[in-house]
Coordinates of C-alpha atoms in Angstrom, one line a residue:
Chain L
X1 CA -127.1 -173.4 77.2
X2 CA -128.9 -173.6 73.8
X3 CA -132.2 -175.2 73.8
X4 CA -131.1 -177.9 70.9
X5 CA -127.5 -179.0 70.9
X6 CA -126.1 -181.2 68.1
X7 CA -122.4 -182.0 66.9
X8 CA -121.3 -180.0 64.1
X9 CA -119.2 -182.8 62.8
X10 CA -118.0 -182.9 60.1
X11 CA -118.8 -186.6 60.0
X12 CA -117.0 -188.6 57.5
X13 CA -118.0 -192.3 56.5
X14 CA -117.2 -195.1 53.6
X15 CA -120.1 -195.5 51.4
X16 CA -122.4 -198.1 52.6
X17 CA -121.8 -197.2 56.2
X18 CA -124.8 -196.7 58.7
X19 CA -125.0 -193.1 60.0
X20 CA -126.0 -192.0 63.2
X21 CA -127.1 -188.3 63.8
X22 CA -128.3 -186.8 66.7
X23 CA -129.6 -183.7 69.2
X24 CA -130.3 -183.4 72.4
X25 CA -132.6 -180.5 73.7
X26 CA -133.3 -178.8 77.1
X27 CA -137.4 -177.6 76.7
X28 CA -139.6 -180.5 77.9
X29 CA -142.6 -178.7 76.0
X30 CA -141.4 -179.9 72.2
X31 CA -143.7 -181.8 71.1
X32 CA -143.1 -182.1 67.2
X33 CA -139.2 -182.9 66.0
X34 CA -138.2 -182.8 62.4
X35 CA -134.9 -183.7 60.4
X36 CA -133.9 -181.7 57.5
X37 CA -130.7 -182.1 55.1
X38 CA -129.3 -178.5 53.7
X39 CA -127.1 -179.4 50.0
X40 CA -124.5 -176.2 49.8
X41 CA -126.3 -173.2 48.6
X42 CA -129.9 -174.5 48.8
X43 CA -132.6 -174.4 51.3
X44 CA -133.5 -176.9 54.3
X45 CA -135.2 -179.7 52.7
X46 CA -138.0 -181.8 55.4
X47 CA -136.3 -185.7 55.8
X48 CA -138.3 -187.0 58.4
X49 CA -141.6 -185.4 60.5
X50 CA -142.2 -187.1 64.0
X51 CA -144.8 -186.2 67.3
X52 CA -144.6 -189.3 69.5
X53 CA -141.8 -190.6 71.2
X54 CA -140.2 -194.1 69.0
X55 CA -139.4 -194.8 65.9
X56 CA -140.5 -193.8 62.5
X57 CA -139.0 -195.5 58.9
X58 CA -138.7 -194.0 55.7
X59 CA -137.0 -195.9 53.2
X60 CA -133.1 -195.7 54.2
X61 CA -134.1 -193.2 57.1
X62 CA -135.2 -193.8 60.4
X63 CA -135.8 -191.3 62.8
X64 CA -136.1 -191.8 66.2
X65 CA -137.4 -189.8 69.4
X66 CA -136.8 -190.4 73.1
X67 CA -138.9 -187.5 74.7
X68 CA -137.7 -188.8 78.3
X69 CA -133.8 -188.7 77.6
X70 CA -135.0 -185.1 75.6
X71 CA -132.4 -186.8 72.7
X72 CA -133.0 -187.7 69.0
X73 CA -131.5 -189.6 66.4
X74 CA -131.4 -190.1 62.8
X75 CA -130.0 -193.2 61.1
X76 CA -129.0 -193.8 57.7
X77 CA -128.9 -196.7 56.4
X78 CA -126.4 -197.6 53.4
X79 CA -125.0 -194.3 52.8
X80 CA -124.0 -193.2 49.2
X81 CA -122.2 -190.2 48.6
X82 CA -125.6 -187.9 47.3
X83 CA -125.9 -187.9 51.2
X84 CA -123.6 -185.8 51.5
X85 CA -125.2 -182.8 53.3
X86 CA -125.6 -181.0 56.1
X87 CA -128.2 -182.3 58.7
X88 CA -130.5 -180.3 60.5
X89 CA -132.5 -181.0 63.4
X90 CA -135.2 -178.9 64.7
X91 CA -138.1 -178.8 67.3
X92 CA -141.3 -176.8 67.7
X93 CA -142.6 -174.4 70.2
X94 CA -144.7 -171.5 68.9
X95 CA -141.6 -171.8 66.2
X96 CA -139.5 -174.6 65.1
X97 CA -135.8 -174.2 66.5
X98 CA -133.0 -175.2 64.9
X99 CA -129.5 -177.4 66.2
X100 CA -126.7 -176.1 64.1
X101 CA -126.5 -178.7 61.5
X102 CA -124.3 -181.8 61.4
X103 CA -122.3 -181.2 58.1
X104 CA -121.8 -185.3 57.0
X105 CA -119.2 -186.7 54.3
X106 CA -119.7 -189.9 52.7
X107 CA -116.7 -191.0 50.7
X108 CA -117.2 -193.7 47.8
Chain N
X1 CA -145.7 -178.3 41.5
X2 CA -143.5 -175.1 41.8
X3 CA -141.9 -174.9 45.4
X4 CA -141.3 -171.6 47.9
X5 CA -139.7 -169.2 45.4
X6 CA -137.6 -166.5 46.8
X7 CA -136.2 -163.3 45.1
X8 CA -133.7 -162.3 44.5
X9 CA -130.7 -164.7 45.1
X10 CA -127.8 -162.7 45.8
X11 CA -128.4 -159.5 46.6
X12 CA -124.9 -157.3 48.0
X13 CA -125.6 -154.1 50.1
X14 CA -123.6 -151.2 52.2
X15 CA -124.6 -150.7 55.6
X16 CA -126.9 -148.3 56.2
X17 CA -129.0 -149.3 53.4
X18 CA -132.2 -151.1 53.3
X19 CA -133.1 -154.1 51.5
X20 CA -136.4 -155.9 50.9
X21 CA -136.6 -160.0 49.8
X22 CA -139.3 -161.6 48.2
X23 CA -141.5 -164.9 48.9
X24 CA -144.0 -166.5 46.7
X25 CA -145.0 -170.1 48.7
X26 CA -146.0 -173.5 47.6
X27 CA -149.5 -172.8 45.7
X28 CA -152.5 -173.2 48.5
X29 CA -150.2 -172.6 51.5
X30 CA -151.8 -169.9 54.0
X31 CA -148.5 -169.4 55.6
X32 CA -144.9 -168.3 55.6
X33 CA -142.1 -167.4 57.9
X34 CA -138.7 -166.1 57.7
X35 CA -135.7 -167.6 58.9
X36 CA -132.0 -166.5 59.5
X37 CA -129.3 -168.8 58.8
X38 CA -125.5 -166.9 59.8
X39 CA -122.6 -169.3 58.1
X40 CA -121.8 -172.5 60.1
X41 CA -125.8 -172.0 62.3
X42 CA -129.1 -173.3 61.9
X43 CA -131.7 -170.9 60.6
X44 CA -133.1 -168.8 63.1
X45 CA -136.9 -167.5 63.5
X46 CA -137.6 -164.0 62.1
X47 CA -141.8 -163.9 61.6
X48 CA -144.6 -166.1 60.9
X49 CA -147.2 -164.6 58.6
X50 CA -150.8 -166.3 58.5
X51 CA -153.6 -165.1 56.7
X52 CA -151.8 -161.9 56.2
X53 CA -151.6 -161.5 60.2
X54 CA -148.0 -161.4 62.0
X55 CA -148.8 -164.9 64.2
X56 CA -145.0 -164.5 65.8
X57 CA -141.6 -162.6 66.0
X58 CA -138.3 -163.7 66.9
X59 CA -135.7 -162.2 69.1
X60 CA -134.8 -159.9 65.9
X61 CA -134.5 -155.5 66.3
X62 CA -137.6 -153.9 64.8
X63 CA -135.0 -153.2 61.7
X64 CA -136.6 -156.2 60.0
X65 CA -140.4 -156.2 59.5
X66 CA -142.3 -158.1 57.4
X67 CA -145.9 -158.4 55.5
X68 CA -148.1 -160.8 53.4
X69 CA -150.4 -159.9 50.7
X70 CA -153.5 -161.1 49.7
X71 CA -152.1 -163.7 47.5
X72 CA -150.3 -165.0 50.2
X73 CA -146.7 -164.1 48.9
X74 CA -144.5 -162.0 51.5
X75 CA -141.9 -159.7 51.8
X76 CA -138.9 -159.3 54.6
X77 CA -137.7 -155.5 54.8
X78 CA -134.2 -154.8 56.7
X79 CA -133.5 -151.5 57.5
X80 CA -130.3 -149.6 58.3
X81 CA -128.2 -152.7 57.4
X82 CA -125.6 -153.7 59.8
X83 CA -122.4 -156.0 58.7
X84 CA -123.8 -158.4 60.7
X85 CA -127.0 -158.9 58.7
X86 CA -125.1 -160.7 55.9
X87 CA -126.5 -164.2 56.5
X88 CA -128.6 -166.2 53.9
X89 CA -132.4 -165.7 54.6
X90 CA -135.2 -168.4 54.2
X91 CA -138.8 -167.9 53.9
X92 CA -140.8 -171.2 54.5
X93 CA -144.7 -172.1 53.6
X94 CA -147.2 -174.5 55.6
X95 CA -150.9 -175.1 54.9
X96 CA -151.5 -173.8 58.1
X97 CA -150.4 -172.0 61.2
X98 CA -148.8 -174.4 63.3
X99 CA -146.6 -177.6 63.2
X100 CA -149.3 -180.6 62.3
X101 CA -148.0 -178.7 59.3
X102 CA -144.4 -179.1 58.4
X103 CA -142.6 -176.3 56.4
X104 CA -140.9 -175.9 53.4
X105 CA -138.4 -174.0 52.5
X106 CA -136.8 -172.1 49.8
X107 CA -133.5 -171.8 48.5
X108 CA -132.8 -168.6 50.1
X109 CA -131.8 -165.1 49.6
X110 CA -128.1 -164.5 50.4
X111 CA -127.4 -161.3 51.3
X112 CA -123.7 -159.6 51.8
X113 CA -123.5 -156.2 53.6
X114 CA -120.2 -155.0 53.1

């Protein structure tokens, strides 16, 4: 079993649609969860930073943390189609670990 | 600001060979680490540099080592290539050593070993 599982997708939604993303993870001793979205041929760029269990807004993101069900989520709000991406979710340790990415589609 | 910088951005190799990448972080971050992302994965935990100390290695052969120089910037050496090393590597920078400090990441070296 990996430590962080999450749905490869793809996932493809209308423009304006809400997105849910999400991981679950097996090590009880993560403590700080992190979002990134990976464009095609660059780097993973840092979405959302959380530590306690809840929610956390930014803008059309929310990220959100249920250390007791070991499960997070990302939401997007009003998707356009520069969301386009894959999503990443990852957890630290002594190093962050990574899901595999979500790969999401957001037609206009 | 100028963001992680990585070098060069293609590189194709035979095996066998050896390669070396190259990192310059964010300006006033103390530490980087390498990651390797395989086609269709997440990246996956090579080192972690931090004031030019090795502060952690991942499940990785001791093919691939790594150092950081005084100016903070870091290189990732791969020995005796294998077909399997073809993956796109990522060096990130933090301020500091561990995760109240989020990383940032380049754009990546993609490497072919053919």
């Amino acid at each position: 079993q990996k430590e962080v599982e999450q749905d490869p997708g793809p996932l493809s939604v209308p423009e304006g649609a809400i997105v849910s993303l999400n991981c679950t993870y097996s090590n009880s001793a993560f403590q700080y969860f992190m979002w990134y979205r990976q464009y095609s041929r660059k780097g993973p760029e840092l979405l959302m930073y959380t530590y306690s269990s809840g929610n956390k807004e930014d803008g059309r993101f929310t990220a959100q943390v249920d250390k007791s069900s070991k499960y997070i989520s990302l939401f997007i709000r009003d998707s356009q189609p520069s969301d386009s991406a894959t999503y990443l979710c990852a957890m630290e340790q002594d190093k962050l670990v990574f899901g595999a990415g979500t790969i999401l589609r957001v037609k206009s | 600001d100028a963001g992680v910088t990585q070098s060069p951005t293609h590189l194709i190799k035979t095996r066998g060979q050896q390669v070396t990448l190259r990192c310059s972080p964010i300006s006033g971050h103390k530490s980087v680490s390498w990651y390797q992302q395989v086609l269709g994965q997440g990246p996956q935990f090579i080192f972690q540099y931090y004031e030019k100390e090795e502060r952690g290695r991942g499940n990785f052969p001791d093919r691939f080592s790594a150092r950081q120089f005084p100016n903070y910037s870091s290189e990732l050496n791969v020995n005796a290539l294998l077909l399997g090393d073809s993956a796109l590597y990522l060096c990130a920078s933090s301020f500091l050593d561990n995760y109240n400090s989020p990383l940032h990441f380049g754009n990546g070296t993609r490497l072919t070993v053919t």
